Short mmCIF file of C-alpha atoms and ligand atoms in Angstrom, two decimals:
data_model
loop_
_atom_site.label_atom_id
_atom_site.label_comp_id
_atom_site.label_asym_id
_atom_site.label_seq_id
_atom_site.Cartn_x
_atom_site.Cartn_y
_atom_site.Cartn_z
CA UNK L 762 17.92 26.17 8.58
CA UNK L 763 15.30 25.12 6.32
CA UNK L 764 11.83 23.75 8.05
CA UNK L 765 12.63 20.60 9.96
CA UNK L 766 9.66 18.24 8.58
CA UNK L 767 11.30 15.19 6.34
CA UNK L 768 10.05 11.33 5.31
CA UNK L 769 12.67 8.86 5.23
CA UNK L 770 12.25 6.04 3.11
CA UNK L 771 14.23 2.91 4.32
CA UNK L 772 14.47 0.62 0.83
CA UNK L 773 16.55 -1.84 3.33
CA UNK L 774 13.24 -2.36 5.24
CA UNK L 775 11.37 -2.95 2.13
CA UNK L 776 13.68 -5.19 0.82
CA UNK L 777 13.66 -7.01 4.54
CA UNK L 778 9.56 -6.99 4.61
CA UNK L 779 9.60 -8.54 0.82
CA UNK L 780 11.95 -11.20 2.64
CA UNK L 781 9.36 -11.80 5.35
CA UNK L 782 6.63 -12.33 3.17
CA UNK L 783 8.67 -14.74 1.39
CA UNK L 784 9.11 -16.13 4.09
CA UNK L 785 5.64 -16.89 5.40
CA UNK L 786 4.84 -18.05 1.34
CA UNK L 787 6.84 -20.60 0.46
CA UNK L 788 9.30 -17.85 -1.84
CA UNK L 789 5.87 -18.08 -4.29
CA UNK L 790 6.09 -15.21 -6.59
CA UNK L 791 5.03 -12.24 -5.37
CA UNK L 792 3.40 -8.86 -7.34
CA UNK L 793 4.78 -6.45 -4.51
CA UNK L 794 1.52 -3.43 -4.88
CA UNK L 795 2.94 -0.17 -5.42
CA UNK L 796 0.07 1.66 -6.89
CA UNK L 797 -0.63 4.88 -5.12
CA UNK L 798 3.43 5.94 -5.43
CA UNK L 799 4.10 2.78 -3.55
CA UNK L 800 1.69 3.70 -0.88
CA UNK L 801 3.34 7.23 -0.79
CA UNK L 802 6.78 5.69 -0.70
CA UNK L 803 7.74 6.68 -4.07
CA UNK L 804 8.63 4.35 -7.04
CA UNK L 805 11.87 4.99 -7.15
CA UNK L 806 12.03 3.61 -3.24
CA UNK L 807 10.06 0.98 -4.20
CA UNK L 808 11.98 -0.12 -7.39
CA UNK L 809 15.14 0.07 -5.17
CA UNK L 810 13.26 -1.75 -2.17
CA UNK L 811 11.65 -4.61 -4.03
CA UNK L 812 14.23 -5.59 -6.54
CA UNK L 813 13.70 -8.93 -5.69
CA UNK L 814 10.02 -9.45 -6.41
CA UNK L 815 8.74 -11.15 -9.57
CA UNK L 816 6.49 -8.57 -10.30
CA UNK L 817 5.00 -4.94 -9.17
CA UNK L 818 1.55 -4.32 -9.47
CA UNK L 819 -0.20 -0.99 -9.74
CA UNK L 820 -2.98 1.06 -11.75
CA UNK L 821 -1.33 3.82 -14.04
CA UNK L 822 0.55 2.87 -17.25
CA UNK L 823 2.61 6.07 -16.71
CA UNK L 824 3.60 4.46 -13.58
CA UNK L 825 4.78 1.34 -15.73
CA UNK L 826 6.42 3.74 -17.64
CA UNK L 827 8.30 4.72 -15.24
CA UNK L 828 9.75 1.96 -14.23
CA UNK L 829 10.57 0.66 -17.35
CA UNK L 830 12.58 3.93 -17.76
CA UNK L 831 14.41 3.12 -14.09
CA UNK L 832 15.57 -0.08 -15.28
CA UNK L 833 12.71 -2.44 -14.10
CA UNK L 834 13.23 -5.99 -16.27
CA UNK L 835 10.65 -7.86 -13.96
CA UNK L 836 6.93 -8.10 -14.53
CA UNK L 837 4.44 -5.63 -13.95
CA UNK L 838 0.50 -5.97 -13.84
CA UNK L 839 -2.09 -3.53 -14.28
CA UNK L 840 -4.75 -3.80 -11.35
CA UNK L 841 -7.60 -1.84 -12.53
CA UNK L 842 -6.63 -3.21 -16.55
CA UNK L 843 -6.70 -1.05 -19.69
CA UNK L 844 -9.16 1.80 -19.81
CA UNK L 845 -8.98 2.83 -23.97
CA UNK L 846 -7.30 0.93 -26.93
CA UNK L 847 -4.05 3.39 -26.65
CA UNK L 848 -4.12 1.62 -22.90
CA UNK L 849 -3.57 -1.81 -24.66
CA UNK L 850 -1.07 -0.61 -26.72
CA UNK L 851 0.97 0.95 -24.19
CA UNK L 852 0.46 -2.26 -22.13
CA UNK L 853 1.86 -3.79 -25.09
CA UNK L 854 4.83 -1.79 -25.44
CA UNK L 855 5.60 -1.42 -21.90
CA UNK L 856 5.06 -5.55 -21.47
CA UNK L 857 2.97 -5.30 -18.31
CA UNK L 858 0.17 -8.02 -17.66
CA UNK L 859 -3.22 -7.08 -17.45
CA UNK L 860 -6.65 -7.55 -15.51
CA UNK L 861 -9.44 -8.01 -17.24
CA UNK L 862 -12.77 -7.33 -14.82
CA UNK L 863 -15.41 -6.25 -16.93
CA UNK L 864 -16.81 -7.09 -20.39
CA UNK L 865 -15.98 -3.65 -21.40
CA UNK L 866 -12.29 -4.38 -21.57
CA UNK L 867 -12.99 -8.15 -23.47
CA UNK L 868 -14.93 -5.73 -26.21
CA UNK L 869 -12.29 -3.57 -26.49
CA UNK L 870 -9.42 -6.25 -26.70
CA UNK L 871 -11.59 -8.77 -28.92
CA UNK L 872 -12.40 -5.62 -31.42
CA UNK L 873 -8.46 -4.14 -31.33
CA UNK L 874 -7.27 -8.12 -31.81
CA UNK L 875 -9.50 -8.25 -34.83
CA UNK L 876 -8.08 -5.35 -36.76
CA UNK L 877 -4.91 -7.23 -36.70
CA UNK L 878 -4.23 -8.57 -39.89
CA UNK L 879 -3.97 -12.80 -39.34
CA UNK L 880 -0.34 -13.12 -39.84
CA UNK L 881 0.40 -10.73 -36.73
CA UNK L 882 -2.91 -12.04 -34.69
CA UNK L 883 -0.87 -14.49 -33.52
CA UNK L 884 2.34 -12.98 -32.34
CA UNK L 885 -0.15 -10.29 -30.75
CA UNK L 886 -1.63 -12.55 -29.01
CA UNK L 887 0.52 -14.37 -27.21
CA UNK L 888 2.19 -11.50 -25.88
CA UNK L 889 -1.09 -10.38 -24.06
CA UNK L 890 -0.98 -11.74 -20.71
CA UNK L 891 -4.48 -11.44 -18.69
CA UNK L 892 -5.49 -12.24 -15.08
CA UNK L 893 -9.15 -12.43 -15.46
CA UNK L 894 -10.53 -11.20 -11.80
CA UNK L 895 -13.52 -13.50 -10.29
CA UNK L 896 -16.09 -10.79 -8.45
CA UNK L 897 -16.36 -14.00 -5.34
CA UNK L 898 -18.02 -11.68 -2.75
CA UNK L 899 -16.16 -8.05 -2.59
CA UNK L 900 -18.33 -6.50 -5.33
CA UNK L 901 -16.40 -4.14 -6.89
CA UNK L 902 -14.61 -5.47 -9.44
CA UNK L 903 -14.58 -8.86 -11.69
CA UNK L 904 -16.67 -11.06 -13.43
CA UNK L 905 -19.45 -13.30 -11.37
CA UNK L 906 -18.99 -16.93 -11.25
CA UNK L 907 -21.86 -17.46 -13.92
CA UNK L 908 -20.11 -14.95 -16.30
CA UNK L 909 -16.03 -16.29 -15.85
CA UNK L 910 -16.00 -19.48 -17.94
CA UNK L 911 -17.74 -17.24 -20.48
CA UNK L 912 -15.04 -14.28 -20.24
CA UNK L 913 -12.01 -17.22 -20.13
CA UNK L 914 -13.14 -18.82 -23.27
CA UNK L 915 -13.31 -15.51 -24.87
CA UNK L 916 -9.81 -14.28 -24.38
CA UNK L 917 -8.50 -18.06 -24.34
CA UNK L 918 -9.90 -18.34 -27.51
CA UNK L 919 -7.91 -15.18 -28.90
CA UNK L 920 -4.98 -17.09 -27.83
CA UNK L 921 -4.33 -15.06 -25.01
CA UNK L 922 -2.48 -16.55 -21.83
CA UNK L 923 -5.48 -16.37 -19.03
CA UNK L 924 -4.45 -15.92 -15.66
CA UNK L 925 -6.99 -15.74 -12.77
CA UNK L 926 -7.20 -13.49 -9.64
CA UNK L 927 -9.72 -12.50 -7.19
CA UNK L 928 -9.69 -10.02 -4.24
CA UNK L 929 -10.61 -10.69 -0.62
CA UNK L 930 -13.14 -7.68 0.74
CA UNK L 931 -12.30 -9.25 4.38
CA UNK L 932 -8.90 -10.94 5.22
CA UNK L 933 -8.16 -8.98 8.18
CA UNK L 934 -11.33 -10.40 10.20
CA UNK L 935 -13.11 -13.92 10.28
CA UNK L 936 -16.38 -12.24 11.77
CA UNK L 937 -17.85 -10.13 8.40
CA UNK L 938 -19.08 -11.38 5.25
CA UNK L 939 -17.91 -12.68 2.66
CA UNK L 940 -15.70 -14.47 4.90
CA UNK L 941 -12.37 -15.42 3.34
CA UNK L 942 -13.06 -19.33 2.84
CA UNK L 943 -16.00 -18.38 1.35
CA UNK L 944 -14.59 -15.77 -1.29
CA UNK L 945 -11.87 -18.88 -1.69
CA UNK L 946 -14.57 -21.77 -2.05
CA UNK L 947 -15.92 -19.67 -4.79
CA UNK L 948 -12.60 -18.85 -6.54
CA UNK L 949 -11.33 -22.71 -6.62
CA UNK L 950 -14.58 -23.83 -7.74
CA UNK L 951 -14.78 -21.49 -10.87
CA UNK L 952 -10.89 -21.94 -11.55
CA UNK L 953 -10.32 -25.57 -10.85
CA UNK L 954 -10.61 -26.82 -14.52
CA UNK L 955 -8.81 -23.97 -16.24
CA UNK L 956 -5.29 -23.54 -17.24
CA UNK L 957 -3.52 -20.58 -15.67
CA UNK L 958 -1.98 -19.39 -12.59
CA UNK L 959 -4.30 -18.37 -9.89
CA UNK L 960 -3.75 -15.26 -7.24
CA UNK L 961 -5.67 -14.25 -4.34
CA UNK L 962 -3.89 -13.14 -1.39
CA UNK L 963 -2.98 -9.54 -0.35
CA UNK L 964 -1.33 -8.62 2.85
CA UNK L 965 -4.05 -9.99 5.61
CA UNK L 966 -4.41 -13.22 3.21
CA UNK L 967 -1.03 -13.84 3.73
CA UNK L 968 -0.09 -13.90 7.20
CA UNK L 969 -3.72 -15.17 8.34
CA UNK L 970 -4.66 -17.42 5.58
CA UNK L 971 -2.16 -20.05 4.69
CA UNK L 972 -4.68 -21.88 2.05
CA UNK L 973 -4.77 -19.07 -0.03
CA UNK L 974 -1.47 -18.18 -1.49
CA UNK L 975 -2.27 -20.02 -4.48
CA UNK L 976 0.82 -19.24 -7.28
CA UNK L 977 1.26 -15.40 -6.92
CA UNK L 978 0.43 -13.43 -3.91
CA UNK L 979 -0.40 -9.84 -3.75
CA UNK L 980 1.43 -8.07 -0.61
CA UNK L 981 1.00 -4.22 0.11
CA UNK L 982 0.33 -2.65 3.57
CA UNK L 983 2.86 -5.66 4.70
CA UNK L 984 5.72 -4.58 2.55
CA UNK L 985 5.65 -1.23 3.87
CA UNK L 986 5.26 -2.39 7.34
CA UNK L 987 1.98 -1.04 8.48
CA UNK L 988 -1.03 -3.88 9.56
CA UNK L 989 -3.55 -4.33 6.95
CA UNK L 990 -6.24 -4.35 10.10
CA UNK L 991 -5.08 -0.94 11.36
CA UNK L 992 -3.65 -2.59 14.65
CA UNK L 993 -0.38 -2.83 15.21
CA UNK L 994 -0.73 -5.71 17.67
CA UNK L 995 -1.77 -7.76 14.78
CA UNK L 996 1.68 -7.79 13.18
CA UNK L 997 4.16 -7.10 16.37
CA UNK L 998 4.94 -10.64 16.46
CA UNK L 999 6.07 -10.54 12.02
CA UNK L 1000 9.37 -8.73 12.63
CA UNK L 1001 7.87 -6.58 9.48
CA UNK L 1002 9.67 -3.00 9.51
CA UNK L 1003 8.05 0.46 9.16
CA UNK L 1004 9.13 1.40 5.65
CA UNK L 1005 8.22 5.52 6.05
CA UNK L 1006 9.31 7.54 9.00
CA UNK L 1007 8.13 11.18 9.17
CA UNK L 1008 10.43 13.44 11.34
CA UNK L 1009 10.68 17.05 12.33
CA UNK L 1010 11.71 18.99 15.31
CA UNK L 1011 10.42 21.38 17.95
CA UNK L 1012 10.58 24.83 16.91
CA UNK L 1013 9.15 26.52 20.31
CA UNK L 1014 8.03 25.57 23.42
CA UNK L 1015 5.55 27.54 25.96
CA UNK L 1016 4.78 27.49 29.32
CA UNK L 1017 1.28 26.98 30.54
CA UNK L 1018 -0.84 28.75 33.64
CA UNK L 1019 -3.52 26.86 34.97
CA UNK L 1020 -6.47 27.92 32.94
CA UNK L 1021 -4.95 28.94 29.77
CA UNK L 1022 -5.74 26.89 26.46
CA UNK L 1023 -3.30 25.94 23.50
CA UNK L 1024 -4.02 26.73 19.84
CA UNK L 1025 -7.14 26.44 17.51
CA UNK L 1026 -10.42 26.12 19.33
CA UNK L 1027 -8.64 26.41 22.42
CA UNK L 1028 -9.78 22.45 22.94
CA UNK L 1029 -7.28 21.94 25.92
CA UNK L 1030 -6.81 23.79 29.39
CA UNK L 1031 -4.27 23.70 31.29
CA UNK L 1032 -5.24 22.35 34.69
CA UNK L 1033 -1.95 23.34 36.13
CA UNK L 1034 1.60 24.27 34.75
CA UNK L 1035 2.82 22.71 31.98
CA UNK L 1036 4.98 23.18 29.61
CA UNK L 1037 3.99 22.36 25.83
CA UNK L 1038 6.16 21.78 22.42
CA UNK L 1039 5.38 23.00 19.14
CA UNK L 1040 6.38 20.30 16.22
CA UNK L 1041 6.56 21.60 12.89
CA UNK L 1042 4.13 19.59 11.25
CA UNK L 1043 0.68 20.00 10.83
CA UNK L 1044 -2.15 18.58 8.43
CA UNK L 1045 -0.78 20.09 5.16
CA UNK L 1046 2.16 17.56 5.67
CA UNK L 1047 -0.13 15.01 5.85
CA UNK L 1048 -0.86 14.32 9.61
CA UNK L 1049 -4.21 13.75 10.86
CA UNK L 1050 -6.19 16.94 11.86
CA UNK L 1051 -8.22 14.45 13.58
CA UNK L 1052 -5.60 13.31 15.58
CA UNK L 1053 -7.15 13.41 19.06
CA UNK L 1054 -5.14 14.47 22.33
CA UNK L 1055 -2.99 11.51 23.82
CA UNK L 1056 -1.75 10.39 19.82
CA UNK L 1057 2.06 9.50 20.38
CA UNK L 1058 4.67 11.40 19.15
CA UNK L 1059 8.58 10.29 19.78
CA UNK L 1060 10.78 13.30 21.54
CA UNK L 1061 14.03 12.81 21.15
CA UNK L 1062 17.20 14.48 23.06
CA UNK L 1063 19.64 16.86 21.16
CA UNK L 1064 22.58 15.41 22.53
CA UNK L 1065 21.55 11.29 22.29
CA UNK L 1066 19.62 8.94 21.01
CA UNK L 1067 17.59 9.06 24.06
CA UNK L 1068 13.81 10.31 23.95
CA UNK L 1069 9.84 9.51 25.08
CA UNK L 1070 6.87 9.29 24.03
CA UNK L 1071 4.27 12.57 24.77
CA UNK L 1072 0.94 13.18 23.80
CA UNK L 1073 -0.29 15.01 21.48
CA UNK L 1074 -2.82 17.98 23.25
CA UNK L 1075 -4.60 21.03 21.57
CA UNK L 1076 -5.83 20.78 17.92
CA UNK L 1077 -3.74 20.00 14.55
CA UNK L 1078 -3.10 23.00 12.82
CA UNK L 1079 -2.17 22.93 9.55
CA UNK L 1080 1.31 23.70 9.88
CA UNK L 1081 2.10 22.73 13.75
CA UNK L 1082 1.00 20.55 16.48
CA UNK L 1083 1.71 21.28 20.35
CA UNK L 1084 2.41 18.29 22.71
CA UNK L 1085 2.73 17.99 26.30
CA UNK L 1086 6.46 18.07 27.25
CA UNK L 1087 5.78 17.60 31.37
CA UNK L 1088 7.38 14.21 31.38
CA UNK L 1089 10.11 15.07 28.98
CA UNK L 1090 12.36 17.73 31.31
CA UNK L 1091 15.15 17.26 28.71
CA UNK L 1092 13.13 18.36 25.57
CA UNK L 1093 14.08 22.22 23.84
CA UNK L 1094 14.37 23.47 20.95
CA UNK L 1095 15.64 21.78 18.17
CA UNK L 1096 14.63 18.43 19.95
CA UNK L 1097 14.19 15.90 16.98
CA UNK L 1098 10.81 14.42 17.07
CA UNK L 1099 9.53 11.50 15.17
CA UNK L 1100 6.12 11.19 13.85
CA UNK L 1101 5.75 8.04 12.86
CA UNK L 1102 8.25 5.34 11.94
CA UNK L 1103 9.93 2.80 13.71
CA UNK L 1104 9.47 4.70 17.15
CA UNK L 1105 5.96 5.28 16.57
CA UNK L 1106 4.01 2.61 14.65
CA UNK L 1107 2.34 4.53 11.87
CA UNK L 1108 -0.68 2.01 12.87
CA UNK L 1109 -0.91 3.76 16.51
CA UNK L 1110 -1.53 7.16 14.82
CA UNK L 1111 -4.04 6.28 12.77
CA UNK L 1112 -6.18 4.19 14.86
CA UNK L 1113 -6.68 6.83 17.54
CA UNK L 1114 -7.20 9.32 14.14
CA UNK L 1115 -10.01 7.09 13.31
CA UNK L 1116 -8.34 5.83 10.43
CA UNK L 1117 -5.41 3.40 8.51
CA UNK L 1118 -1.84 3.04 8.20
CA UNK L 1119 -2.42 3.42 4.57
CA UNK L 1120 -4.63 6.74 4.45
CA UNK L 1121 -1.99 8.40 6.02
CA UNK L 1122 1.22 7.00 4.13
CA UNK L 1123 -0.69 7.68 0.82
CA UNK L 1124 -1.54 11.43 2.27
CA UNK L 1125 2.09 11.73 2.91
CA UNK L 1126 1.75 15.71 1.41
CA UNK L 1127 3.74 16.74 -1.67
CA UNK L 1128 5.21 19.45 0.30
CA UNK L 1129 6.76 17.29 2.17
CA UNK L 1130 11.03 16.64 1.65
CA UNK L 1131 11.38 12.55 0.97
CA UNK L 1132 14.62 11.22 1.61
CA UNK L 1133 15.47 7.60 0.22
CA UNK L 1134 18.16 6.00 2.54
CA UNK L 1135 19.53 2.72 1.82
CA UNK L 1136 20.00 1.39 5.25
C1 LIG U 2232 -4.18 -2.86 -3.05
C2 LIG U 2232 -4.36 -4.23 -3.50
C3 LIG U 2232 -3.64 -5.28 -2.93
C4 LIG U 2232 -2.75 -5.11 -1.71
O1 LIG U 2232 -3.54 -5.02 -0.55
P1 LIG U 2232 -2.89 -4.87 0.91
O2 LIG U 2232 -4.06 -4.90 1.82
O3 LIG U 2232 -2.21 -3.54 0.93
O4 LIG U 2232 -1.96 -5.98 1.08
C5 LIG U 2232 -3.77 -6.54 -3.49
N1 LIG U 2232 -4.59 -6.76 -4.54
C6 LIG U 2232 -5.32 -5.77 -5.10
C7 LIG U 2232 -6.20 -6.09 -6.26
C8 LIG U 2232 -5.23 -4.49 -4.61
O5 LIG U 2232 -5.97 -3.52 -5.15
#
């Protein structure tokens, strides 16, 4: 038997969570984000899983690439833009829309548009589709309000199609600044007298803030049903489906005297008898080291679908992790165990792990089997 660790990837629930958001937009267009290998889901799960969005939106043109290569006929836009003048070529060739947040990039497209002799200028041109990103509060990337006009009228007046986009640094709260009607305010005052569509809202924007889904939206954490605040709670009512389920087994289980201690550091004791599983799965397949003990893990039985839920106890090594089997008599070797997935939200690992639903899908670790099932 080969080591028990395996991700699932369910393009059914992907499909079902593109549906949702639908759903909750009015079927506006969507750019479903699958930058980061689809959040660690792979491409070809997402190209499967989100066959009926408009558009995909990530970073890398070898990414585009690939998709183009799969079969993908539908959009594609390039979040972070082009980087070099072979970048704007390849965007070219490989028809993908692009931002534009810096003046950098409107240099390097102004001076590669200008080589062009007139005749082709125009047929250039037209083909370059931009969404020019607004910098309304996150400060990261885009143009401020006093610069946009300035940066439209430049790539308008190459005859390019101008989009416009902006990024929310805080849809999953109303508390922190910027809030989100304030990054919006901004946005529909700059935009409000120029031609274009206008996009805004990733995951949080969309199920909390109705008055931004503008023409496109921007879903990712959603699609691949994690909570873009890192609480599960906060999306148990969406009927949004974990996407990723990581699964292994037990591979040994021990027996405990008061007073002894379990793996690394020895950072449990055993106050009495108990009897502990060892999961084959550890940090180098992407689960938190910092997992603390109590982090849920599903046990299931050999012979059923029947299982529970135990805690994790005893560090994360890098290859196991041992969890307290006392309430789950049934449990021996061979048990299947889920990780995370529709058992576990991924959400309710990482929040005790001091972290996201996203870290850990994108950490998903190369070593890792992934198996795409359809359903
Ligand atoms: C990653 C990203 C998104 C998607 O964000 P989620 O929180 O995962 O929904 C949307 N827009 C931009 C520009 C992004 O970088």
């Amino acid at each position: 038997m080969s080591r028990p660790i395996q991700a699932t990837i369910f393009t059914q629930n992907l499909s079902h969570n593109l549906a949702q958001v639908k759903k909750l937009t009015k079927a506006r267009p969507t750019w479903a984000v699958v930058k980061a290998n689809a959040y660690g889901h792979g491409l070809q799960a997402a190209y499967a899983g989100f066959a009926q969005s408009e558009g995909l939106a990530l970073l890398d043109l070898h990414d585009a690439q690939l998709l183009r290569e799969m079969g993908w006929k539908g959009k594609i836009l390039l979040l972070e833009g082009i980087f070099t003048t072979d970048d704007l070529e390849n965007c070219l060739r490989l028809d993908c829309d692009m931002v534009v947040h810096h003046a950098s990039q409107l240099i390097l497209i102004e001076s590669w548009i200008k080589l062009l002799s007139p005749s082709k200028h125009e047929q250039v041109s037209q083909k370059i589709a931009c969404w020019l990103k607004l910098n309304s509060g996150m400060n990261r990337l885009g143009f401020k309000s006093a610069q946009y006009v300035m940066a439209y009228q430049v790539l308008f007046g190459l005859g390019l199609t101008v989009n416009h986009l902006t990024h929310f640094a805080n849809a999953d709260t109303d508390h922190s600044l910027p809030t989100v009607s304030e990054q919006w305010q901004v946005f529909e005052h700059c935009t409000q007298f120029l031609e274009g569509f206008r996009s805004a809202a990733n995951s949080a924007a969309i199920l909390r803030h109705a008055n931004t889904h503008a023409d496109w939206t921007r879903p990712g954490i959603m699609l691949y049903g994690a909570s873009p605040s890192g609480l599960w709670d906060d999306i148990a009512g969406y009927d949004l489906k974990p996407a990723m389920q990581l699964s292994s087994a037990i591979i040994s289980i021990q027996d405990l005297e008061p007073g002894q201690t379990v793996g690394y550091g020895g950072n449990f004791t055993a106050t009495q008898m108990i009897r502990i599983g060892v999961i084959a799965c550890g940090y180098a397949d992407g689960y938190p080291r910092s997992a603390p003990l109590g982090t849920p893990v599903w046990v299931g039985n050999n012979n059923s679908d029947h299982g529970c839920i135990v805690p994790v106890i005893g560090r994360v090594s890098m290859d196991m992790l041992t969890v307290d089997l006392s309430h789950a008599a049934f449990a021996e070797v061979g048990c299947p165990v889920e990780l995370w997935g529709a058992k576990v939200p991924i959400d309710q690992v990482a929040k005790p792990a001091g972290t996201v639903g996203y870290e850990l899908m994108c950490a998903l670790a190369a070593r890792v089997p992934v198996r795409v099932a359809s359903n």
